[in-house]
PDB file of C-alpha atoms in Angstrom:
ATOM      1  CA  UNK A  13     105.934 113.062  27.511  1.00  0.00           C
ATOM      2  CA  UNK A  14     107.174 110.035  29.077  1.00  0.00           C
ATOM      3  CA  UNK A  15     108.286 109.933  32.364  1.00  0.00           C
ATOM      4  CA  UNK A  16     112.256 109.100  33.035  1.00  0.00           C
ATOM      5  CA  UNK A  17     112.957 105.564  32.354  1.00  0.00           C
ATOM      6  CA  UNK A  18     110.336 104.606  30.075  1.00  0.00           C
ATOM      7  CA  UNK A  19     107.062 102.403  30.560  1.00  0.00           C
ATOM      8  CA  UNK A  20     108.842  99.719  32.100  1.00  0.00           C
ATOM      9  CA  UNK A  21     110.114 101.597  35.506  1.00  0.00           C
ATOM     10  CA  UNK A  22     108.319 101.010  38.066  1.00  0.00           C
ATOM     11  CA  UNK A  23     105.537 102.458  39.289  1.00  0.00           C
ATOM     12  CA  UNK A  24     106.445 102.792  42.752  1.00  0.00           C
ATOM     13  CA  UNK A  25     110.674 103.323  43.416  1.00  0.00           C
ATOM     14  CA  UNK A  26     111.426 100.944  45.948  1.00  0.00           C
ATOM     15  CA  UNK A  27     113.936 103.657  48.346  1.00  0.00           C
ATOM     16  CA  UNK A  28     116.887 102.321  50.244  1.00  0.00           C
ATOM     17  CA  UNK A  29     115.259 102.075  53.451  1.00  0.00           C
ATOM     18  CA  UNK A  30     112.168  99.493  52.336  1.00  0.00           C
ATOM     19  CA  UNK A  31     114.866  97.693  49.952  1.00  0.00           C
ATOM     20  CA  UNK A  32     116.761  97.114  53.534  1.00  0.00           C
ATOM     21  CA  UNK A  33     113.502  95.332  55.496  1.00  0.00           C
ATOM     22  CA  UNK A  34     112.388  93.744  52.010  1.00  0.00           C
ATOM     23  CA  UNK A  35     115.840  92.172  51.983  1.00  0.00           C
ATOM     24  CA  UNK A  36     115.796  91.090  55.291  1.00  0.00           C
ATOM     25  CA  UNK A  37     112.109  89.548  54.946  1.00  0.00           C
ATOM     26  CA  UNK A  38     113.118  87.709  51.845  1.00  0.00           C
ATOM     27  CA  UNK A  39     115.958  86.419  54.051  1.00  0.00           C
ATOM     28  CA  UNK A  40     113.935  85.304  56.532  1.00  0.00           C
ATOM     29  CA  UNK A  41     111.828  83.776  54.077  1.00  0.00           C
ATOM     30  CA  UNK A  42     114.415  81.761  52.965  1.00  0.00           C
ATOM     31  CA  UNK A  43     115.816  80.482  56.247  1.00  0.00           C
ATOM     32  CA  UNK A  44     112.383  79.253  56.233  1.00  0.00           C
ATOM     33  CA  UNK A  45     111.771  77.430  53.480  1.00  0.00           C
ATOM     34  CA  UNK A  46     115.266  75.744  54.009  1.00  0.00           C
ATOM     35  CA  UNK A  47     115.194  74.907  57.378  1.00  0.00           C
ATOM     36  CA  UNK A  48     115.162  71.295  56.648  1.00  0.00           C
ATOM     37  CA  UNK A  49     118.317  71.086  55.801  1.00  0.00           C
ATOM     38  CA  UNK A  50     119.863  73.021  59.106  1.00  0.00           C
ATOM     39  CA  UNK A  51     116.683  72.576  61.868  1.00  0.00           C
ATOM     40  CA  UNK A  52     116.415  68.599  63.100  1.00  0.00           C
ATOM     41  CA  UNK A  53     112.754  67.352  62.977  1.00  0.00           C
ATOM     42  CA  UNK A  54     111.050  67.309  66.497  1.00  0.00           C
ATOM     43  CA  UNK A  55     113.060  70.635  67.977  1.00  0.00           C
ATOM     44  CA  UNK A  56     111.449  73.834  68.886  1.00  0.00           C
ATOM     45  CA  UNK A  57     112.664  75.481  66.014  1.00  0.00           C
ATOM     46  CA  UNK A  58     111.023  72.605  64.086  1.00  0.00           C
ATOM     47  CA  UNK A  59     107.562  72.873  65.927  1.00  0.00           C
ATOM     48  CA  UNK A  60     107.000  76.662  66.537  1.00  0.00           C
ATOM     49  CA  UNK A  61     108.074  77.967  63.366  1.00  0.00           C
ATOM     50  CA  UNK A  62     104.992  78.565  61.666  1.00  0.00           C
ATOM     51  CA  UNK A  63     103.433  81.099  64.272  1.00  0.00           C
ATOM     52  CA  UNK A  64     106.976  82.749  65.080  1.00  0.00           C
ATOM     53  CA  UNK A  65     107.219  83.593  61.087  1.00  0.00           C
ATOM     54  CA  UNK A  66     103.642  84.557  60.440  1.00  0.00           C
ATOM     55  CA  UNK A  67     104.234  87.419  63.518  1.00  0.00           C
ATOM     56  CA  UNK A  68     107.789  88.380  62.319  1.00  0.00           C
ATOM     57  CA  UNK A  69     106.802  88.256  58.535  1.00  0.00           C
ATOM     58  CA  UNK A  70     103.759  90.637  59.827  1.00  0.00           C
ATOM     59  CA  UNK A  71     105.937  93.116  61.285  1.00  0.00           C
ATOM     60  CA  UNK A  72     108.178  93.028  58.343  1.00  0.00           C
ATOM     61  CA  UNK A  73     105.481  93.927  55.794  1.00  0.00           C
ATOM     62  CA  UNK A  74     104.447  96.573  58.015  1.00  0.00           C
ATOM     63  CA  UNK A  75     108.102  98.291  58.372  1.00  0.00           C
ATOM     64  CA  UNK A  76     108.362  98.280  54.092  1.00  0.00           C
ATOM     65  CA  UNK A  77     104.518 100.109  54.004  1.00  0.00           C
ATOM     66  CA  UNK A  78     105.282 102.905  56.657  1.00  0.00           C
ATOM     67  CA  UNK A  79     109.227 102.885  55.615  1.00  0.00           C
ATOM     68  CA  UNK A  80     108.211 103.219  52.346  1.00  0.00           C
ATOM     69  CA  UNK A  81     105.323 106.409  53.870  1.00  0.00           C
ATOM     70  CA  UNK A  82     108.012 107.974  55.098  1.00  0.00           C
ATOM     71  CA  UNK A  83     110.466 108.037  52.556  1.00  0.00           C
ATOM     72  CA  UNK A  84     107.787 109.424  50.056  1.00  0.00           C
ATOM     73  CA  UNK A  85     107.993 105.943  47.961  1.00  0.00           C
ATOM     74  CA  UNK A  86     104.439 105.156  49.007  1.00  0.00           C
ATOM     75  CA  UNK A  87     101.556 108.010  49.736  1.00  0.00           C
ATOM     76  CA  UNK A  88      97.327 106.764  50.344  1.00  0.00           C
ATOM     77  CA  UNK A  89      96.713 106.779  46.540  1.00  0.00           C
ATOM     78  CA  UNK A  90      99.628 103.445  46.637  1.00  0.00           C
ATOM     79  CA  UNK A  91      98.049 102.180  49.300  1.00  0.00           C
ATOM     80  CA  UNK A  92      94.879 102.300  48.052  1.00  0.00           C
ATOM     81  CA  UNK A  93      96.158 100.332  45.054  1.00  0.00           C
ATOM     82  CA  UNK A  94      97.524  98.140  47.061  1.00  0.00           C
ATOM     83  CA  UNK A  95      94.467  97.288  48.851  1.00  0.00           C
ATOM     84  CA  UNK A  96      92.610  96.666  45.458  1.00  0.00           C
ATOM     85  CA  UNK A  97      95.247  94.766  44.083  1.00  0.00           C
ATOM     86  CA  UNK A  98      95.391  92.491  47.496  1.00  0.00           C
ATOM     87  CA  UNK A  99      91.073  92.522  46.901  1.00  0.00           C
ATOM     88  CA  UNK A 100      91.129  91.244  43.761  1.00  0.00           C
ATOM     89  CA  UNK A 101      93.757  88.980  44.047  1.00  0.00           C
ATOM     90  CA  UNK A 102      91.869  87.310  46.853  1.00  0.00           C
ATOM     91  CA  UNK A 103      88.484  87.416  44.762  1.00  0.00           C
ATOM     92  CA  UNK A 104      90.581  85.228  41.845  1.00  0.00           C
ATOM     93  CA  UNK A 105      92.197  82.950  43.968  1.00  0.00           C
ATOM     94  CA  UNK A 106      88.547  81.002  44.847  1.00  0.00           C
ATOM     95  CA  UNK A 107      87.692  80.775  40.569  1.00  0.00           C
ATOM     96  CA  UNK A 108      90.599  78.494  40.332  1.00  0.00           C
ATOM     97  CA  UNK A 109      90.401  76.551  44.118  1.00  0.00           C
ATOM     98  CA  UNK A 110      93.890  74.429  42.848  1.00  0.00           C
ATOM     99  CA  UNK A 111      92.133  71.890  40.549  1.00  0.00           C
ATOM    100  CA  UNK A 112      94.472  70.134  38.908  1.00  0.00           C
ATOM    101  CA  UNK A 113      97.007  72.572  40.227  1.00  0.00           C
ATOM    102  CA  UNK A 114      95.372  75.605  38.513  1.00  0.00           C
ATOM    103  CA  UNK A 115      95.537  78.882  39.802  1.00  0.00           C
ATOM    104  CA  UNK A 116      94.483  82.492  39.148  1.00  0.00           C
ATOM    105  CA  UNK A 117      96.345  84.413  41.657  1.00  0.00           C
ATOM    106  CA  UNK A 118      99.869  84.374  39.949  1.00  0.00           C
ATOM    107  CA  UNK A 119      99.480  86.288  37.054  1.00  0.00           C
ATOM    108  CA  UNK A 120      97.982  89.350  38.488  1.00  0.00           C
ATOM    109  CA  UNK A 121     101.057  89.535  41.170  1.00  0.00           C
ATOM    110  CA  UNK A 122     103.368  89.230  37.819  1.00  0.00           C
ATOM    111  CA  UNK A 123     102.476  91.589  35.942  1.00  0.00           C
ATOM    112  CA  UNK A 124     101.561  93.768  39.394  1.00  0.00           C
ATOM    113  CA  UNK A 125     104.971  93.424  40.685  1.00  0.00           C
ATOM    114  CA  UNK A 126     105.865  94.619  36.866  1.00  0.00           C
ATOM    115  CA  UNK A 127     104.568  97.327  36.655  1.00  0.00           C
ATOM    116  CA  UNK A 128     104.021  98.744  40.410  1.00  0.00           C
ATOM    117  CA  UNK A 129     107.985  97.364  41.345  1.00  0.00           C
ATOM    118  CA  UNK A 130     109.170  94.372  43.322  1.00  0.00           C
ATOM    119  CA  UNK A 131     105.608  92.894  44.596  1.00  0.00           C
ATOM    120  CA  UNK A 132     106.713  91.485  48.305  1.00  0.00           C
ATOM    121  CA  UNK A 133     103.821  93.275  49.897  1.00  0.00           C
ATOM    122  CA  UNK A 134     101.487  92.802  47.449  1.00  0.00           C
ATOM    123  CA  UNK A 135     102.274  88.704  47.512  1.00  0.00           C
ATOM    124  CA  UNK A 136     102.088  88.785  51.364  1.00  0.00           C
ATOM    125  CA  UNK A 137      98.434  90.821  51.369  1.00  0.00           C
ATOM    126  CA  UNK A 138      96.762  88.780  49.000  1.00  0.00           C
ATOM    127  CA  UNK A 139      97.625  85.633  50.208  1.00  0.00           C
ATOM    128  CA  UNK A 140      96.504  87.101  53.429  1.00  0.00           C
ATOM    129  CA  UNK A 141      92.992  88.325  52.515  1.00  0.00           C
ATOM    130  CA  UNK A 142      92.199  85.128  50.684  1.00  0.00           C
ATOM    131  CA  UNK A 143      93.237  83.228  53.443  1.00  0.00           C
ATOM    132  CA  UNK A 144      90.796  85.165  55.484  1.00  0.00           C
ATOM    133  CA  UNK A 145      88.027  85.324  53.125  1.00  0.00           C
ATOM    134  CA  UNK A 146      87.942  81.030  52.212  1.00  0.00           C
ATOM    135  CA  UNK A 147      89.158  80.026  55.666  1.00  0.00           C
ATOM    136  CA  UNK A 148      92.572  78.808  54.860  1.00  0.00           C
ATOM    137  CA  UNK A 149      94.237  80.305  57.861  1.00  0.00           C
ATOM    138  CA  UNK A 150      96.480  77.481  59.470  1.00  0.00           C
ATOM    139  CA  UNK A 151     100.128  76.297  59.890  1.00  0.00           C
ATOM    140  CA  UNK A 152     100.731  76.524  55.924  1.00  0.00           C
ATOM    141  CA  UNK A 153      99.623  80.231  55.695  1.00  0.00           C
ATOM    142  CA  UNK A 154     103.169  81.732  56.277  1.00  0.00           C
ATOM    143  CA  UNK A 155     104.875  80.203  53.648  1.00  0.00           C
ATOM    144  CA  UNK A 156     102.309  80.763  51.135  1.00  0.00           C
ATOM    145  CA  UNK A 157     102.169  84.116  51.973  1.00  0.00           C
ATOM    146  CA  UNK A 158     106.379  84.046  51.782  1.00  0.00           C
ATOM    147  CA  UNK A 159     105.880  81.900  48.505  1.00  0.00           C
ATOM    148  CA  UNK A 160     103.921  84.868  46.908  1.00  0.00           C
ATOM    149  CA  UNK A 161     105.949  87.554  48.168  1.00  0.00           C
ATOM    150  CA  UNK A 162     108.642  85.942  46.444  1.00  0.00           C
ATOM    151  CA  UNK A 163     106.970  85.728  43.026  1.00  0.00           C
ATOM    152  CA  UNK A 164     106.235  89.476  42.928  1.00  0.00           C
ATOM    153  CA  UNK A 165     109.363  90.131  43.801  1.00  0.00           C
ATOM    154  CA  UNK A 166     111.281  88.973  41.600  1.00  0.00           C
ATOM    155  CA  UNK A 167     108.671  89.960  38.987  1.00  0.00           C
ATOM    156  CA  UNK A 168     109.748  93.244  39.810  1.00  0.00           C
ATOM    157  CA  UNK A 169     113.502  92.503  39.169  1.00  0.00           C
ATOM    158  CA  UNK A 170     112.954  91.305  35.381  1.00  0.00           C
ATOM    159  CA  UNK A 171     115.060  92.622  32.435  1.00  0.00           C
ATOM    160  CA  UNK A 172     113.423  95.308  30.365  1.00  0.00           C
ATOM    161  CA  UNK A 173     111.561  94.471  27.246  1.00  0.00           C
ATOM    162  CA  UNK A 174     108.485  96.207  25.245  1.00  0.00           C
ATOM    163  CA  UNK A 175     105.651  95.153  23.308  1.00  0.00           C
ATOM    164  CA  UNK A 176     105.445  91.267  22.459  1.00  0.00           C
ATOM    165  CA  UNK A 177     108.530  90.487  24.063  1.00  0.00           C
ATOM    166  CA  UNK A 178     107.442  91.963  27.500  1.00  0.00           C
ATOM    167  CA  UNK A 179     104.259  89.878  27.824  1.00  0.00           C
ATOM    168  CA  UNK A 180     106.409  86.334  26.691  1.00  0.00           C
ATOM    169  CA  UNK A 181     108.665  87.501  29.133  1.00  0.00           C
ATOM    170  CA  UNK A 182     106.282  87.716  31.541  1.00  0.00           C
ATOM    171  CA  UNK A 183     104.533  84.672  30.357  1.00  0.00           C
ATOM    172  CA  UNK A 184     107.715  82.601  30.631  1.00  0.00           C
ATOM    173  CA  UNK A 185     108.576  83.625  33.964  1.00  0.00           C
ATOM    174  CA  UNK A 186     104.968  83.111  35.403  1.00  0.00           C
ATOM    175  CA  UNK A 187     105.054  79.602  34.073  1.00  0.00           C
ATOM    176  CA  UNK A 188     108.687  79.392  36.100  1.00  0.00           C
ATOM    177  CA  UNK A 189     107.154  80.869  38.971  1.00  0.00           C
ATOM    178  CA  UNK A 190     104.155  78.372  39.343  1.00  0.00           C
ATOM    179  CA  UNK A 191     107.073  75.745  39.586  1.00  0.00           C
ATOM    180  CA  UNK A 192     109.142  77.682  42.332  1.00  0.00           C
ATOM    181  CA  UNK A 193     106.122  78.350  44.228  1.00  0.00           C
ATOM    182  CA  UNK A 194     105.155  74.563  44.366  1.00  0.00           C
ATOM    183  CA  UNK A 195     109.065  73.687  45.477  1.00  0.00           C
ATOM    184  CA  UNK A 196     109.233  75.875  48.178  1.00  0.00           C
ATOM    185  CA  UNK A 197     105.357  74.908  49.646  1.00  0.00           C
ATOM    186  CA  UNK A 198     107.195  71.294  49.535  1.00  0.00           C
ATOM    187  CA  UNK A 199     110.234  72.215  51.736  1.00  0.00           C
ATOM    188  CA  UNK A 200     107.302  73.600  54.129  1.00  0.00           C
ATOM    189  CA  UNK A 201     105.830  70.167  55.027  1.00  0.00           C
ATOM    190  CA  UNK A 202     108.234  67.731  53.252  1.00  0.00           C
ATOM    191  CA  UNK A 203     109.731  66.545  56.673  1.00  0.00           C
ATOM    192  CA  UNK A 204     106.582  64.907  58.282  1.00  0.00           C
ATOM    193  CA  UNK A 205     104.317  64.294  55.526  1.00  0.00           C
ATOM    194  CA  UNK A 206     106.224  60.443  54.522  1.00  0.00           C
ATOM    195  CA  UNK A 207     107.086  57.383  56.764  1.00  0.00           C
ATOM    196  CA  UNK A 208     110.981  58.325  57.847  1.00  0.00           C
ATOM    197  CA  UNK A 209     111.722  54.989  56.253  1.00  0.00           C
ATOM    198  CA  UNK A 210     110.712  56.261  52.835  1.00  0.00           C
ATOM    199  CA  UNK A 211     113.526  56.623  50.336  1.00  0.00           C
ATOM    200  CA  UNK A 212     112.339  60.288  49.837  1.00  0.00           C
ATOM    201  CA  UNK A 213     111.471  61.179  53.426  1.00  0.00           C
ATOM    202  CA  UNK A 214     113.014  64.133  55.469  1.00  0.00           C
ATOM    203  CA  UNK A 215     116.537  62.634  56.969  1.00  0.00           C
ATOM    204  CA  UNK A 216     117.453  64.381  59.932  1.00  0.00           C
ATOM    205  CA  UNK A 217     121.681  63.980  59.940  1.00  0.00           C
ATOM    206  CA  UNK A 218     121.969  63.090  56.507  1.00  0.00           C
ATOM    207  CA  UNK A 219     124.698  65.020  54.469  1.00  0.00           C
ATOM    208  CA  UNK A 220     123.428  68.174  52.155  1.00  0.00           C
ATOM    209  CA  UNK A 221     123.404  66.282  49.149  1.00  0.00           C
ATOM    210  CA  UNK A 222     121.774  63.194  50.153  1.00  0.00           C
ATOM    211  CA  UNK A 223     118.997  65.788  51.628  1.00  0.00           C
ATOM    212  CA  UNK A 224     118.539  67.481  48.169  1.00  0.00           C
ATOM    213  CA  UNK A 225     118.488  64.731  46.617  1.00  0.00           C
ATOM    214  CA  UNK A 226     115.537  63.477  48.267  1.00  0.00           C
ATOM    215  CA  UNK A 227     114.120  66.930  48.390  1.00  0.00           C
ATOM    216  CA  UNK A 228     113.938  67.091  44.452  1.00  0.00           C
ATOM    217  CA  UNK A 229     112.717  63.343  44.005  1.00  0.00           C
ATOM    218  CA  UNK A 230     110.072  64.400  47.273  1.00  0.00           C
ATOM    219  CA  UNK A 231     109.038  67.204  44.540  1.00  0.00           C
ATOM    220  CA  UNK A 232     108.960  65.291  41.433  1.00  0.00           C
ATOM    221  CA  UNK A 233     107.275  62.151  43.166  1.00  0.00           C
ATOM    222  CA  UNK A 234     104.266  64.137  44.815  1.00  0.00           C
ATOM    223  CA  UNK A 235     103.523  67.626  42.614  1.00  0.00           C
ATOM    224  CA  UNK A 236     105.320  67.992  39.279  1.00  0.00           C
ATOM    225  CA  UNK A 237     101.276  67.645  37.823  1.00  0.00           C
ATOM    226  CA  UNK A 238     100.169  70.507  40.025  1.00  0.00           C
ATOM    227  CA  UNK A 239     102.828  72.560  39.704  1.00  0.00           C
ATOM    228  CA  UNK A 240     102.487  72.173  35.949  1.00  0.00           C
ATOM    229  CA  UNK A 241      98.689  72.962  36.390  1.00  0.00           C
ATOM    230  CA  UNK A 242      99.999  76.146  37.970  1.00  0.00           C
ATOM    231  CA  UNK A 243     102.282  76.612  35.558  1.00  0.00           C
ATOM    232  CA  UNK A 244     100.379  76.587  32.882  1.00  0.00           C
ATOM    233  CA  UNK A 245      97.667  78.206  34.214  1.00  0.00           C
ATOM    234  CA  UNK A 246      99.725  81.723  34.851  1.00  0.00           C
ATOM    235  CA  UNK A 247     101.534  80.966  31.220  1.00  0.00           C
ATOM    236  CA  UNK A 248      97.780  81.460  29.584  1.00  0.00           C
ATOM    237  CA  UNK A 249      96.609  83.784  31.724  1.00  0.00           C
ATOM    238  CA  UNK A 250      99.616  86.133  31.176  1.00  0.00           C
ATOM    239  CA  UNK A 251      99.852  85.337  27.643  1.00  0.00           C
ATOM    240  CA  UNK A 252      96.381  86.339  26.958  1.00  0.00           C
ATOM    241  CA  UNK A 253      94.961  88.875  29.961  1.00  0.00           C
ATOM    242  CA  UNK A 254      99.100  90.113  30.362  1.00  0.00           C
ATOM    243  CA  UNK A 255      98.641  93.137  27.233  1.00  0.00           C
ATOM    244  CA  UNK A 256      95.147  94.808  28.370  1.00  0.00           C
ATOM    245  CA  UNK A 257      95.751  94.488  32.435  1.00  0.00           C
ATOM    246  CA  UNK A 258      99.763  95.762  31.950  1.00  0.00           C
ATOM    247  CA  UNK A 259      97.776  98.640  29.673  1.00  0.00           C
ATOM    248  CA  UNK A 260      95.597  99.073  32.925  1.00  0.00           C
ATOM    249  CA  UNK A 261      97.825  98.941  35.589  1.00  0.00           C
ATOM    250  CA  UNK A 262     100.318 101.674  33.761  1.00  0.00           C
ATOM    251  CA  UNK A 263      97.363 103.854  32.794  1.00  0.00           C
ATOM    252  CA  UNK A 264      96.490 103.429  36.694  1.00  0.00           C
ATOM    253  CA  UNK A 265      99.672 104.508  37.889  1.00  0.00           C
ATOM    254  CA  UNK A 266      99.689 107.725  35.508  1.00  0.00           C
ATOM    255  CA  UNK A 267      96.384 109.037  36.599  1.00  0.00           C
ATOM    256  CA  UNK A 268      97.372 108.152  39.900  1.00  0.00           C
ATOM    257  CA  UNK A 269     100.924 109.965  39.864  1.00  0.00           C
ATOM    258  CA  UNK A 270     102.812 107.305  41.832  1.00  0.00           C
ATOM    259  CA  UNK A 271     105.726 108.581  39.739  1.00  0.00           C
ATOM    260  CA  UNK A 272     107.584 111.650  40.432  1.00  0.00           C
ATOM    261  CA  UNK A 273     105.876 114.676  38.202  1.00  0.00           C
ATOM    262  CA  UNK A 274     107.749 114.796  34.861  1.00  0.00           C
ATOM    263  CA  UNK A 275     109.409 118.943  34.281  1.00  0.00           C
ATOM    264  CA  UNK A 276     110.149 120.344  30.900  1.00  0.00           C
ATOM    265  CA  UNK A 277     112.758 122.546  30.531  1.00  0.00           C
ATOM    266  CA  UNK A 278     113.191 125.070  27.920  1.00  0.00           C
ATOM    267  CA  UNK A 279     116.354 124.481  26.101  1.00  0.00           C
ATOM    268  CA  UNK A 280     119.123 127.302  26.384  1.00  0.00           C
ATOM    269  CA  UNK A 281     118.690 128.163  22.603  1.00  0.00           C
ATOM    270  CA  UNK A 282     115.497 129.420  22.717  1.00  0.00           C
ATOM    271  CA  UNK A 283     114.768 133.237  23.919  1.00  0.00           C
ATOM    272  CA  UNK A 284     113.330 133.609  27.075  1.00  0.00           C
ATOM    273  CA  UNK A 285     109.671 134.902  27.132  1.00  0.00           C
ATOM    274  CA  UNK A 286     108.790 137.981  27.304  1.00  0.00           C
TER     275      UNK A 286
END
């Protein structure tokens, strides 16, 4: 029998409590990314942020994984997937190395985040590992690590669907995703990677508009061919691994029991048993 809510709930419920700090990291996250437009170049805010978000962002992942232990969401058998998925993830990520923009980390924290539930954790561990493991630890660490986190996410918040339409879904939305992530990597370093006199430089004082503006021309000038690399990259990938490994991940999860035990009850007509 199939447990409540079909194949395409999630593996893991996300409880109030974790949904709360997951919230809050994704907030942070954002103030991150966007800080260009409110935090002048050149001011502490400006300088320090990369180590102040890497420790906060730590302690936030931390709070969702024993939030989610104590609310039951979560027991050793999740966090032993999680650890494999984070492994594996950072085994990919090397195959690809960002040639041309491709990359083979994406798709597994798609369909991971669709199957498991909203993938923050997942996005922030892998990026982590990998980052370990090929010696990519520096100032730009954070926000990939926030970048990822935010693809899984949302991976977990897609509309339901079955069969073909599930995997195009997925397909679609990884290809999307490979864009996003490149965007927000730009907002990271777009205010002192250009001569201030360039007409798509960082403008400290500049009105919003004029800023986006030369955010989005920043982006289309200096990675629309990676971030189609990427994109295209998880649009395969998910197109043609998405079927076997969403197969895998489900048949995973049921072995595993991350999901609550399903109960049959013997309808009222019947006589009881003697």
């Amino acid at each position: 029998m199939t447990p409540p809510g079909g194949q395409n709930a999630s593996a893991i419920r996300l409880t109030p409590r974790a949904g709360l700090v997951v919230a809050m990291a994704a907030f942070l996250g954002a103030v991150a990314f966007f800080r260009p437009f409110v935090v002048a170049q050149g001011t502490f805010g400006s300088n320090h942020a990369p180590p102040l978000i890497f420790g906060v962002l730590l302690v936030l992942v931390l709070c969702v994984v024993l939030s989610e232990i104590a609310e039951g969401g979560i027991d050793s058998r999740a966090l032993a997937m999680l650890g494999v998925l984070s492994a594996a993830n950072a085994a990919l990520r090397p195959l690809g190395a960002g040639t041309a923009g491709t990359e083979t980390v994406f798709f597994v924290l798609v369909l991971a985040g669709r199957v498991h539930g909203p993938g923050f954790t997942l996005g922030c561990t892998s990026l982590f590992t990998s980052a370990l493991i090929t010696g990519g630890v520096g100032p730009w660490m954070p926000y990939q690590m926030f970048g990822c986190a935010f693809v899984g996410m949302l991976a977990g918040f897609l509309p339901r669907a079955t069969g073909r339409r599930e995997v195009l879904l997925l397909a679609v939305y990884g290809s999307l995703s490979g864009y996003l992530f490149g965007f927000l990597l730009n907002l990271s370093f777009w205010p002192f990677s250009l001569d201030p006199d360039s007409s798509i430089a960082h403008p400290p004082g500049l009105p919003f508009t004029e800023q986006w503006h030369r955010c989005i021309a920043f982006d289309l000038a200096t990675s629309l061919g990676w971030d189609t690399g990427r994109a295209v990259t998880n649009f395969v990938c998910v197109l043609l691994a998405g079927p076997a490994v969403l197969t895998t991940f489900r048949r995973a999860a049921r072995k595993a029991r991350f999901r609550a035990p399903v109960r049959f009850v013997r309808p009222a007509s019947l006589p009881p048993e003697r």
